[in-house]
Coordinates of C-alpha atoms in Angstrom, one line a residue:
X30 CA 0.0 0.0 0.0
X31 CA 1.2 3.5 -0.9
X32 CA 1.1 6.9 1.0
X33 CA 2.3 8.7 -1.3
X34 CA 0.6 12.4 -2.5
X35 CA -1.6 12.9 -4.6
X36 CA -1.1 15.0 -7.4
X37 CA -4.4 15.0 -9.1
X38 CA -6.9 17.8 -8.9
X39 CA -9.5 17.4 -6.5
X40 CA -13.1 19.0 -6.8
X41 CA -14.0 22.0 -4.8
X42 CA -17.2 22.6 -3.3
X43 CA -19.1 19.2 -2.0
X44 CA -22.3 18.3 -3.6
X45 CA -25.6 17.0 -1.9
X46 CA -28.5 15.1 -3.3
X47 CA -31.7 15.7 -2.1
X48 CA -34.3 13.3 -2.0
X49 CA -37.6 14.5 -3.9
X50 CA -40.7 12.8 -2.8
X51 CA -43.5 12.4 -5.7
X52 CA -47.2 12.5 -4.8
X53 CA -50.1 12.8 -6.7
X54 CA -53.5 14.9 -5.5
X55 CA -56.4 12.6 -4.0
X56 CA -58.9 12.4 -6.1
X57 CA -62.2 11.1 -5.5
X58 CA -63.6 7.7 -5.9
X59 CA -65.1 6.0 -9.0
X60 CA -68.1 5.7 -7.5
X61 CA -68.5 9.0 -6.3
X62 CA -67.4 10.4 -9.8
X63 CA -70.0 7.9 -11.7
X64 CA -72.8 9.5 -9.2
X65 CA -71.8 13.3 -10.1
X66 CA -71.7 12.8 -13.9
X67 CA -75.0 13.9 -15.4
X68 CA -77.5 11.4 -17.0
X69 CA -76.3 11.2 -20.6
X70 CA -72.4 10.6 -19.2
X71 CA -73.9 7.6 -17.3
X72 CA -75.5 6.4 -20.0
X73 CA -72.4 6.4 -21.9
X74 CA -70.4 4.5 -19.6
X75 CA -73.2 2.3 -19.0
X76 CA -72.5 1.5 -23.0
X77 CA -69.5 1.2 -23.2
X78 CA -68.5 -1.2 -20.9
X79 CA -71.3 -3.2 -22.3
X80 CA -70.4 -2.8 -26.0
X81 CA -72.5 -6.5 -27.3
X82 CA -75.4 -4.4 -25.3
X83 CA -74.9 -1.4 -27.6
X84 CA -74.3 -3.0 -30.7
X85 CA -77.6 -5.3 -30.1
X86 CA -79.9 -2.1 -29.3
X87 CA -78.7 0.4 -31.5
X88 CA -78.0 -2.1 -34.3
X89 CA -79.3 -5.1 -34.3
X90 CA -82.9 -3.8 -33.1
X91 CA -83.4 -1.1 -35.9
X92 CA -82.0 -3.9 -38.6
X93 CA -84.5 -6.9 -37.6
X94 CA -87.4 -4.2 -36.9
X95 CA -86.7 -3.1 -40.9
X96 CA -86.1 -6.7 -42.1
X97 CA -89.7 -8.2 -40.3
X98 CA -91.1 -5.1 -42.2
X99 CA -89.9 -6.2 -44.7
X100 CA -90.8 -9.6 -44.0
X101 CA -94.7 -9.2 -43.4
X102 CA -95.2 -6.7 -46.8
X103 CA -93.4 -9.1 -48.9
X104 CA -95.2 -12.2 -50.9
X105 CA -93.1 -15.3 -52.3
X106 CA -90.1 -14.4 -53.9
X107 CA -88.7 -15.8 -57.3
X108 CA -84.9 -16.9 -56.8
X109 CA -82.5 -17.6 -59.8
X110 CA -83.6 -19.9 -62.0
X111 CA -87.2 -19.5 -61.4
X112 CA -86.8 -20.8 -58.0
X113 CA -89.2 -19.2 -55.7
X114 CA -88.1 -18.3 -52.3
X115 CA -90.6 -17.8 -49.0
X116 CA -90.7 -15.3 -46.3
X117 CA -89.0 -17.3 -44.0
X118 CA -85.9 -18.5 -46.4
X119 CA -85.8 -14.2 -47.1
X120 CA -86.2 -13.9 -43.3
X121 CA -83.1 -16.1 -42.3
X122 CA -80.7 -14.4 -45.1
X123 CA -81.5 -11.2 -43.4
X124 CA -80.8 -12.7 -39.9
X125 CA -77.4 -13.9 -41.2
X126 CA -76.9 -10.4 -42.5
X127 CA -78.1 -9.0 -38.8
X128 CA -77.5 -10.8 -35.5
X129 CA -73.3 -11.1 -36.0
X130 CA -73.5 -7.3 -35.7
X131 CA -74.0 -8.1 -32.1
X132 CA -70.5 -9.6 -31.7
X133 CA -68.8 -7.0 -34.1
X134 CA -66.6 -5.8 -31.8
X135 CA -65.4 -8.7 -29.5
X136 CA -65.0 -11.0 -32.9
X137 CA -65.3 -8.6 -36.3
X138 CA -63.8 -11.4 -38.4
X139 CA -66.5 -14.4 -37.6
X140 CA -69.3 -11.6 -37.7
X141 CA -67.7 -10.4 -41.0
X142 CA -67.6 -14.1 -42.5
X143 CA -71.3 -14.7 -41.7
X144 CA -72.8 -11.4 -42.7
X145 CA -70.5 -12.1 -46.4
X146 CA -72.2 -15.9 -46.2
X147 CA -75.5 -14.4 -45.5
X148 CA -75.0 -11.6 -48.5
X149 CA -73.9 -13.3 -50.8
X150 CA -76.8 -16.1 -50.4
X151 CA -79.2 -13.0 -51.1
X152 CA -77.0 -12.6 -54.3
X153 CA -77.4 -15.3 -55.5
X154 CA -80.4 -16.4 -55.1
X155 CA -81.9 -12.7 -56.9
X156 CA -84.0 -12.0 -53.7
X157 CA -81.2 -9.1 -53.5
X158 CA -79.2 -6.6 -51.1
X159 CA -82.2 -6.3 -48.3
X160 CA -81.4 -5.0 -45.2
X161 CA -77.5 -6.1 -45.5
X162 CA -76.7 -3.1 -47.4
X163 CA -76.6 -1.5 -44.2
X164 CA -75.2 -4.6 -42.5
X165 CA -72.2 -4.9 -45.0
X166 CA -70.6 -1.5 -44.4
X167 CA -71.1 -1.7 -40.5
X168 CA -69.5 -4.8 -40.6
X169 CA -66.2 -3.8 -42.7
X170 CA -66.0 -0.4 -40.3
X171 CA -66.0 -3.4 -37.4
X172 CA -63.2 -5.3 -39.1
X173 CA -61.0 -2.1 -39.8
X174 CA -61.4 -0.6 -36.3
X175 CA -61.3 -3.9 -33.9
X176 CA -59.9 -6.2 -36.0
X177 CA -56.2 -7.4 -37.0
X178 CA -54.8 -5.2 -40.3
X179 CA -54.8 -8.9 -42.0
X180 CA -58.7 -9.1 -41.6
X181 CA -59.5 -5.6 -42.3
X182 CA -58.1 -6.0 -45.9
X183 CA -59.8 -9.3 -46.4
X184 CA -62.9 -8.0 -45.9
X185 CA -62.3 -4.8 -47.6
X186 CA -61.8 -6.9 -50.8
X187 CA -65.0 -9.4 -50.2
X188 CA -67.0 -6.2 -49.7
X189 CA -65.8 -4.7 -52.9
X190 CA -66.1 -8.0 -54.3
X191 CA -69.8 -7.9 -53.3
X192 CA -70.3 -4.3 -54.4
X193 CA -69.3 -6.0 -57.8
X194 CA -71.5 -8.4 -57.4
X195 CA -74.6 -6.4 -56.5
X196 CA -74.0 -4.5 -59.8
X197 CA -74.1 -7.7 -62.0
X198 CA -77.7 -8.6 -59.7
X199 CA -78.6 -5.1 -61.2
X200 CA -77.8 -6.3 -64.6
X201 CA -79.3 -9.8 -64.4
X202 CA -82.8 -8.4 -62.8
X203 CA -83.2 -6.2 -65.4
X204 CA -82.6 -8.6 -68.3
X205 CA -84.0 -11.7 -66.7
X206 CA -86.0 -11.2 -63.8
X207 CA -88.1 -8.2 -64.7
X208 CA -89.1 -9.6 -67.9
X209 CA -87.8 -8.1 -71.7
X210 CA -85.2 -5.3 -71.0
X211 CA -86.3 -3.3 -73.8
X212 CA -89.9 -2.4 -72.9
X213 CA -88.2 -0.8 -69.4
X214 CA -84.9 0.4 -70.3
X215 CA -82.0 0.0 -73.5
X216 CA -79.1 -2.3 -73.1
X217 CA -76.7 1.0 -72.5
X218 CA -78.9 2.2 -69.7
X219 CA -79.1 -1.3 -67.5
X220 CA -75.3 -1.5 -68.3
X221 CA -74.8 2.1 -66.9
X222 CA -77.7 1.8 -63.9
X223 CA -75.0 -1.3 -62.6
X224 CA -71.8 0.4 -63.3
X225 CA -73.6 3.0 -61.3
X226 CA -74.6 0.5 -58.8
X227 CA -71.3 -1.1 -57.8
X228 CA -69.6 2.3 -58.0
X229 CA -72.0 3.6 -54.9
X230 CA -71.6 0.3 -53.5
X231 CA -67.7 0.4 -53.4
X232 CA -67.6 4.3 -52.1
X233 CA -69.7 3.3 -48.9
X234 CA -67.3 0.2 -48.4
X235 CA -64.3 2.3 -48.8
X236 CA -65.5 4.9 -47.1
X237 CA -66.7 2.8 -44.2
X238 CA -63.5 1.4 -44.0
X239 CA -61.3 4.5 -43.8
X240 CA -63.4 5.2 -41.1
X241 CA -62.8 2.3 -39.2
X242 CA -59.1 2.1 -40.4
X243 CA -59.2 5.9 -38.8
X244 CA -60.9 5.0 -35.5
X245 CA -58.7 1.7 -35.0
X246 CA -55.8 3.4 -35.3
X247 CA -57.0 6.5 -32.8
X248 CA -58.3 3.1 -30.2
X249 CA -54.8 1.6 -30.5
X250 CA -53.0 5.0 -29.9
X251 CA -55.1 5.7 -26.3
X252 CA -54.1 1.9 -25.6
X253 CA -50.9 2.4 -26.1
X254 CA -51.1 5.9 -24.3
X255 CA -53.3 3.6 -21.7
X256 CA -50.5 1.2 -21.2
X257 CA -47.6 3.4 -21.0
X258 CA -49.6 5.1 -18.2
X259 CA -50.0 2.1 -16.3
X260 CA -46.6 0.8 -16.8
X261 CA -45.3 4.6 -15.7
X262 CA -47.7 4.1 -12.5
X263 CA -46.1 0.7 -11.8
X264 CA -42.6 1.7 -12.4
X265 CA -43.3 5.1 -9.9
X266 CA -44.6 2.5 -7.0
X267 CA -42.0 0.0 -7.8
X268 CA -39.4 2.9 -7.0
X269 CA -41.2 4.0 -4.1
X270 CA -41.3 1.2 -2.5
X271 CA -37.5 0.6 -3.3
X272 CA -36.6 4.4 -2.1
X273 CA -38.5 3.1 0.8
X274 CA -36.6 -0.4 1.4
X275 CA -33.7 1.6 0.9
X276 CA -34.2 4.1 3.4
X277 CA -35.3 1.6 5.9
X278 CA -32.2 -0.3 5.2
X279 CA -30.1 2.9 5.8
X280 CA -31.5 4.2 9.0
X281 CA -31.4 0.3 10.2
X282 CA -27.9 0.6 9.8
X283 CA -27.8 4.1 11.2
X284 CA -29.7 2.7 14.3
X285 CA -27.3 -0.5 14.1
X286 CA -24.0 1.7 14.1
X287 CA -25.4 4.1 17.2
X288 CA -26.6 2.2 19.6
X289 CA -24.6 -0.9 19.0
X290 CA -21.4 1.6 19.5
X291 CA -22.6 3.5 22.3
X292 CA -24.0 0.6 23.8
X293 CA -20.8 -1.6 23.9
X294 CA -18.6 1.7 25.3
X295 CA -21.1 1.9 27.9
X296 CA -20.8 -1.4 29.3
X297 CA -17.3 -1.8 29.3
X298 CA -17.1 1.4 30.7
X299 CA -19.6 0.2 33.9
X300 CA -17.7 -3.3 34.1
X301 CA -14.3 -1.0 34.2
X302 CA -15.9 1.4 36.9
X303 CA -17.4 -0.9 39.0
X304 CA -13.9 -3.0 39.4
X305 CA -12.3 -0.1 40.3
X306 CA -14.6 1.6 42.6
X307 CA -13.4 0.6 45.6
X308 CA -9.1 1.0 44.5
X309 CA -9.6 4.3 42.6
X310 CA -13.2 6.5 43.2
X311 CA -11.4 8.9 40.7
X312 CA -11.2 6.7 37.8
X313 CA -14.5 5.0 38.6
X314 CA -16.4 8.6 38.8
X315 CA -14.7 9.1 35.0
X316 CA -15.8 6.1 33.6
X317 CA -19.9 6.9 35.0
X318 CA -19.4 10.8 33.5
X319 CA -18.4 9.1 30.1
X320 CA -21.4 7.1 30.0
X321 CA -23.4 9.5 30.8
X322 CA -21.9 11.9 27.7
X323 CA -21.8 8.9 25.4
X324 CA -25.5 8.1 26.8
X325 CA -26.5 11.4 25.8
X326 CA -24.9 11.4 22.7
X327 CA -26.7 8.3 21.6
X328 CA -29.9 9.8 22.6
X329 CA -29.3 12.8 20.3
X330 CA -28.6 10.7 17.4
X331 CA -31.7 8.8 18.0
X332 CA -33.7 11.7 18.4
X333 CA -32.6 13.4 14.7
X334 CA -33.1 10.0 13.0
X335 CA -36.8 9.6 14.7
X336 CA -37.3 13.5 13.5
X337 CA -36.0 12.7 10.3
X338 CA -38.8 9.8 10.2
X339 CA -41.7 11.7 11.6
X340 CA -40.8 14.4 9.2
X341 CA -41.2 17.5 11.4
X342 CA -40.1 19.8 9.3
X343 CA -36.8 21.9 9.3
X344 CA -34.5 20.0 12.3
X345 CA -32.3 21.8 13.9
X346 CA -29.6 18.9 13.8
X347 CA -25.5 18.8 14.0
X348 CA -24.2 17.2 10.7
X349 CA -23.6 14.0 9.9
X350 CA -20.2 12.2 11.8
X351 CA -17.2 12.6 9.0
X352 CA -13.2 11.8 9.1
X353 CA -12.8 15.0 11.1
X354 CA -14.6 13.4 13.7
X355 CA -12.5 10.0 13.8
X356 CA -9.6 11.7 17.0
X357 CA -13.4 12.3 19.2
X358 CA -13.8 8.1 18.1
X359 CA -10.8 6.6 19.2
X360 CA -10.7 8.9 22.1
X361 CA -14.1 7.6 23.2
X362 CA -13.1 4.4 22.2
X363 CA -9.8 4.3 24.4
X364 CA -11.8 5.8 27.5
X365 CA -14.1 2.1 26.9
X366 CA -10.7 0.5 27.5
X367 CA -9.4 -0.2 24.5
X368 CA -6.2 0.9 23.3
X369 CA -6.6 2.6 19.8
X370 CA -3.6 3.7 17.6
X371 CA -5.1 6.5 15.1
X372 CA -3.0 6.5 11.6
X373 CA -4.3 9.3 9.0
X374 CA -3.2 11.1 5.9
X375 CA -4.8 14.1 6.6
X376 CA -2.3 15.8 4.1
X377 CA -3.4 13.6 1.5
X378 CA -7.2 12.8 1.7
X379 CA -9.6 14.7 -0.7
X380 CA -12.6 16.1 0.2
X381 CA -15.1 14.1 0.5
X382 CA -19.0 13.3 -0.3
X383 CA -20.8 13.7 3.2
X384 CA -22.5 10.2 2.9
X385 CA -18.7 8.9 1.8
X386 CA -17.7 10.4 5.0
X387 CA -20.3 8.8 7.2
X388 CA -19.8 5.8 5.5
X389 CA -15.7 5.5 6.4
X390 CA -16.8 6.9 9.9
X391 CA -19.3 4.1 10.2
X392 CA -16.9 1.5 9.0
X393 CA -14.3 2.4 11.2
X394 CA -16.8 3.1 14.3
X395 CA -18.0 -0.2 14.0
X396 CA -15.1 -1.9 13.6
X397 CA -13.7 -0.7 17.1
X398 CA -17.1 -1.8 18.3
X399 CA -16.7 -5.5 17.2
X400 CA -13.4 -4.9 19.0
X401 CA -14.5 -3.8 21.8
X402 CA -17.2 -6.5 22.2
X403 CA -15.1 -9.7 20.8
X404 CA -11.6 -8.7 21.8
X405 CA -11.2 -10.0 24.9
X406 CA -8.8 -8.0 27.7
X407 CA -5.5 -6.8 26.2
X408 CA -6.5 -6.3 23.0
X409 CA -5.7 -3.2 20.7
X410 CA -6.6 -1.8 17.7
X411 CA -4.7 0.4 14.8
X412 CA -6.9 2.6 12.1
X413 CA -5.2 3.6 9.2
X414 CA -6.9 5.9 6.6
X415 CA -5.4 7.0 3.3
X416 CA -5.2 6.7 -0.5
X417 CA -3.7 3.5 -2.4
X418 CA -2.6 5.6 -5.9
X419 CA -1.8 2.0 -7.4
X420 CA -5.7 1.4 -7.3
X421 CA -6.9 5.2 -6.9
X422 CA -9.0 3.8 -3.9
X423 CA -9.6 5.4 -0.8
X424 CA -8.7 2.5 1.5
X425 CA -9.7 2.4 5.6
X426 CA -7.8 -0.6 7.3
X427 CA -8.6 -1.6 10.9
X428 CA -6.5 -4.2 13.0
X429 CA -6.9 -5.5 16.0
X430 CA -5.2 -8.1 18.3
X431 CA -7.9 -9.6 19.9
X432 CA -8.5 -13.3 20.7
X433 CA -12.2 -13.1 19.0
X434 CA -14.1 -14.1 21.7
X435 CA -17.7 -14.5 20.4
X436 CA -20.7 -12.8 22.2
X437 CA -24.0 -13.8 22.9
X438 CA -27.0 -11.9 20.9
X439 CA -24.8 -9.8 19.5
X440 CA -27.2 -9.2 16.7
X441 CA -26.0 -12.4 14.3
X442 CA -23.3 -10.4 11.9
X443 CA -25.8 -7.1 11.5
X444 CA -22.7 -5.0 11.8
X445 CA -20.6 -6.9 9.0
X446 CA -23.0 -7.1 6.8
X447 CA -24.0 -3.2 7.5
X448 CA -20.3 -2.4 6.5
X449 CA -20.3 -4.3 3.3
X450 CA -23.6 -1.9 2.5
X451 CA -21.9 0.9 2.8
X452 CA -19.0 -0.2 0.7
X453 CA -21.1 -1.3 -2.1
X454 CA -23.5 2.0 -1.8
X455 CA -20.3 3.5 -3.1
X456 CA -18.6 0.5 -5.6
X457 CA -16.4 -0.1 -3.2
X458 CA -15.8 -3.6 -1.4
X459 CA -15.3 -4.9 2.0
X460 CA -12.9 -7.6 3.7
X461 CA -13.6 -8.8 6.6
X462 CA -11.1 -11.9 8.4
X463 CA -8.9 -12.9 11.0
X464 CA -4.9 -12.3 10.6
X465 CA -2.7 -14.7 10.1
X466 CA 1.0 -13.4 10.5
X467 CA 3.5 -16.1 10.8
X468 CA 2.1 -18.6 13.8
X469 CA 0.0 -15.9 15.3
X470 CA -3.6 -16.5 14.1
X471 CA -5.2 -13.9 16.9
X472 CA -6.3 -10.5 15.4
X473 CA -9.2 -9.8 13.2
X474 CA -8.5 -7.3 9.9
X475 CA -11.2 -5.1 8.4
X476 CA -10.1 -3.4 4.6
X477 CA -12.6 -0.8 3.2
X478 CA -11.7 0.3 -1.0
X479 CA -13.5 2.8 -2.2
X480 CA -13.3 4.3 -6.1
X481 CA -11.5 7.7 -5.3
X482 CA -13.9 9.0 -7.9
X483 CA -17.1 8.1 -6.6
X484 CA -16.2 9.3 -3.1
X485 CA -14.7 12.9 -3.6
X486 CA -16.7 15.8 -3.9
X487 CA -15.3 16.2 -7.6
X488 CA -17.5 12.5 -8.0
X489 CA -21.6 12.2 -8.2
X490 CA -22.9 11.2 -4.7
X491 CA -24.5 8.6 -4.1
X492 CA -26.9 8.1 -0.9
X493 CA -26.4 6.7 2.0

């Protein structure tokens, strides 16, 4: 490991990252907006979340109401051929024709299919385009608006395909079924009446399939608009609840690192003054004043993280524990009873990030802790804190020559796995394990890395 200077430039001022919270304005109920709409926005909605109901009533209703009209003024029919058709045969073309509209929108190409089937059986058999000249075009608009792009254009091509064939009926009931063409009309005039006839009959196709092409596209476009929203919503919760896991995690550790600390100077303060009460009052009065200061010192810090949870407002709180603060450490540290040996280069450490700052202090802080806990009598520790300019890593070393006496409920590893957080919060790493030098295997070693660029104020900060 190298001490020596660094040359590079080092940014200036420090940066901080606030934390932005995103809400969104309560809004009122569905229930409570459906009962303020007025009657014909009800109605609506009723609609359209009922679209078969819609399609049946204003569709399929008006259709069969014409068709049975239809139906009871008509006699027999005479079909192609001479073949004479009924009522009822007319009456179930026109109800292939009619009743798919009712499923136009949840399957456009079966209702499509039929109504063709149904058309083209009126076609055929000369009893002619009844009520499916309205049928047709509602069902092509269906096709181009719900349906695939492959089913739009089939049916765009069967209707036009009908439209030709309706002018061709034109022809043939002029010249065969009314009787001679030339006591009604001259070969040029039925030939221009069905030209005229399929050209009509292609314009409404075409035009009720722009339509629907239109519409389908605008239906896909608030989908898609739809979807983005709802993924947007899910991606905002999904980082809410991950800011929130995340500040959980870092004000467990915060908790972890306070009380753990404070905690473990405190009792090895009262187990030092009580077994020299009775040699040396002086010494024993010490140790009970420095657990009272570090008492009250862990109190404070649990009182600005609590604030900082209840989120009363502006707190007026010191800032956060940094490497300036590391001499007041291993001075409260040694007054616990443990002999600390402080090592930094001051000269040669960058400014840093305040959360890189904390995050070193923390390290280190709980570190001497473990130390202090699992050491065992005799033991002493050594901090060093500088740069390694073969790596460019800001490196914090902490050994110890304890015997590693394990503790009971001594909170199953939180504090090792609450350093390697910190590291990583800051792509650095952490190694934690007992030292082996030669035939001594007492001694524990803790190495903290971090990239000197994501830890200097010249860096982005990242949170702690």
């Amino acid at each position: 490991m190298s001490w020596a200077p660094d040359t590079g430039q080092v940014g200036a001022a420090p940066g901080q990252r606030q934390a932005m919270m995103v809400g969104s304005e309560p809004r009122m109920p569905d229930r409570e907006l459906s009962a303020a709409a007025p009657l014909h926005v009800k109605i609506v909605r009723f609609f359209e979340n009922r679209s078969w109901l819609f399609d049946t009533v204003f569709k399929v209703l008006p259709l069969l109401l014409m068709a049975l009209m239809i139906w009871v003024l008509s006699g027999t029919t005479t079909g192609f051929f001479g073949v004479r058709l009924s009522p009822p045969v007319m009456l179930f073309f026109e109800l292939m024709c009619i009743l798919p509209l009712a499923i136009g929108r949840r399957r456009p190409a079966l209702a499509a299919g039929i109504i063709a089937a149904g058309a083209l059986c009126q076609v055929f058999s000369l009893y002619g385009p009844g009520v499916s000249v309205f049928a047709v075009p509602l069902a092509v608009y269906a096709c181009a608006k719900y349906g695939s792009t492959r089913v739009s254009v089939v049916y765009l091509v069967i209707a036009l395909i009908g439209a030709v064939l309706v002018g061709v009926h034109q022809l043939i009931a002029v010249w065969i079924y009314w009787g001679a063409p030339q006591s009604y009309y001259s070969p040029g005039t039925a030939l221009f009446i069905s030209t005229l006839s399929i050209g009509f009959s292609a314009a409404v196709v075409l035009v009720a399939w722009l339509f629907g092409d239109l519409a389908g596209r605008r239906r896909r476009e608030r989908e898609a608009i739809a979807e983005k929203n709802r993924l947007l919503e899910r991606e905002r919760d999904q980082e809410a609840r991950l800011a929130a896991d995340a500040e959980r995690m870092r004000i467990a550790r915060e908790m972890h690192d306070v009380i753990s600390h404070s905690m473990s100077a405190m009792i090895a303060q009262a187990d030092g003054g009580r077994y020299v009460m009775d040699q040396d009052p002086s010494r024993a009065g010490r140790a009970f004043e420095s657990i009272g200061e570090t008492g009250r010192e862990a109190l404070t810090e649990l009182r600005r993280m609590l604030g900082v949870l209840r989120e009363e407002g502006e707190l007026k709180t010191r800032p956060s524990p940094g490497v300036e603060d590391l001499p007041q450490l291993a001075q409260d540290v040694r007054a616990s009873g443990l002999p600390v040996e402080l090592n930094i280069a001051e000269d040669h450490l960058p400014p840093l990030t305040e959360g890189a700052a904390l995050a070193v202090y923390r390290i280190i802080q709980e570190a001497l802790t473990n130390t202090l806990k699992h050491g065992g009598d005799g033991a002493t520790a050594t901090v060093w804190l500088g740069i390694d300019y073969s790596t460019r890593e800001l490196v914090a070393e902490i050994r110890d020559t304890g015997q590693g006496a394990a503790a009971e409920n001594d909170g199953a590893g939180s504090g090792l796995r609450g350093m390697a957080e910190r590291a990583r919060l800051y792509g650095g790493t952490l190694l934690a394990r007992p030292k082996r030098h030669e035939s001594l295997t007492s001694g524990f070693v803790v190495e903290a890395r971090f990239p000197l660029d994501r830890v200097r104020t010249s860096g982005k900060e990242t949170p702690v």
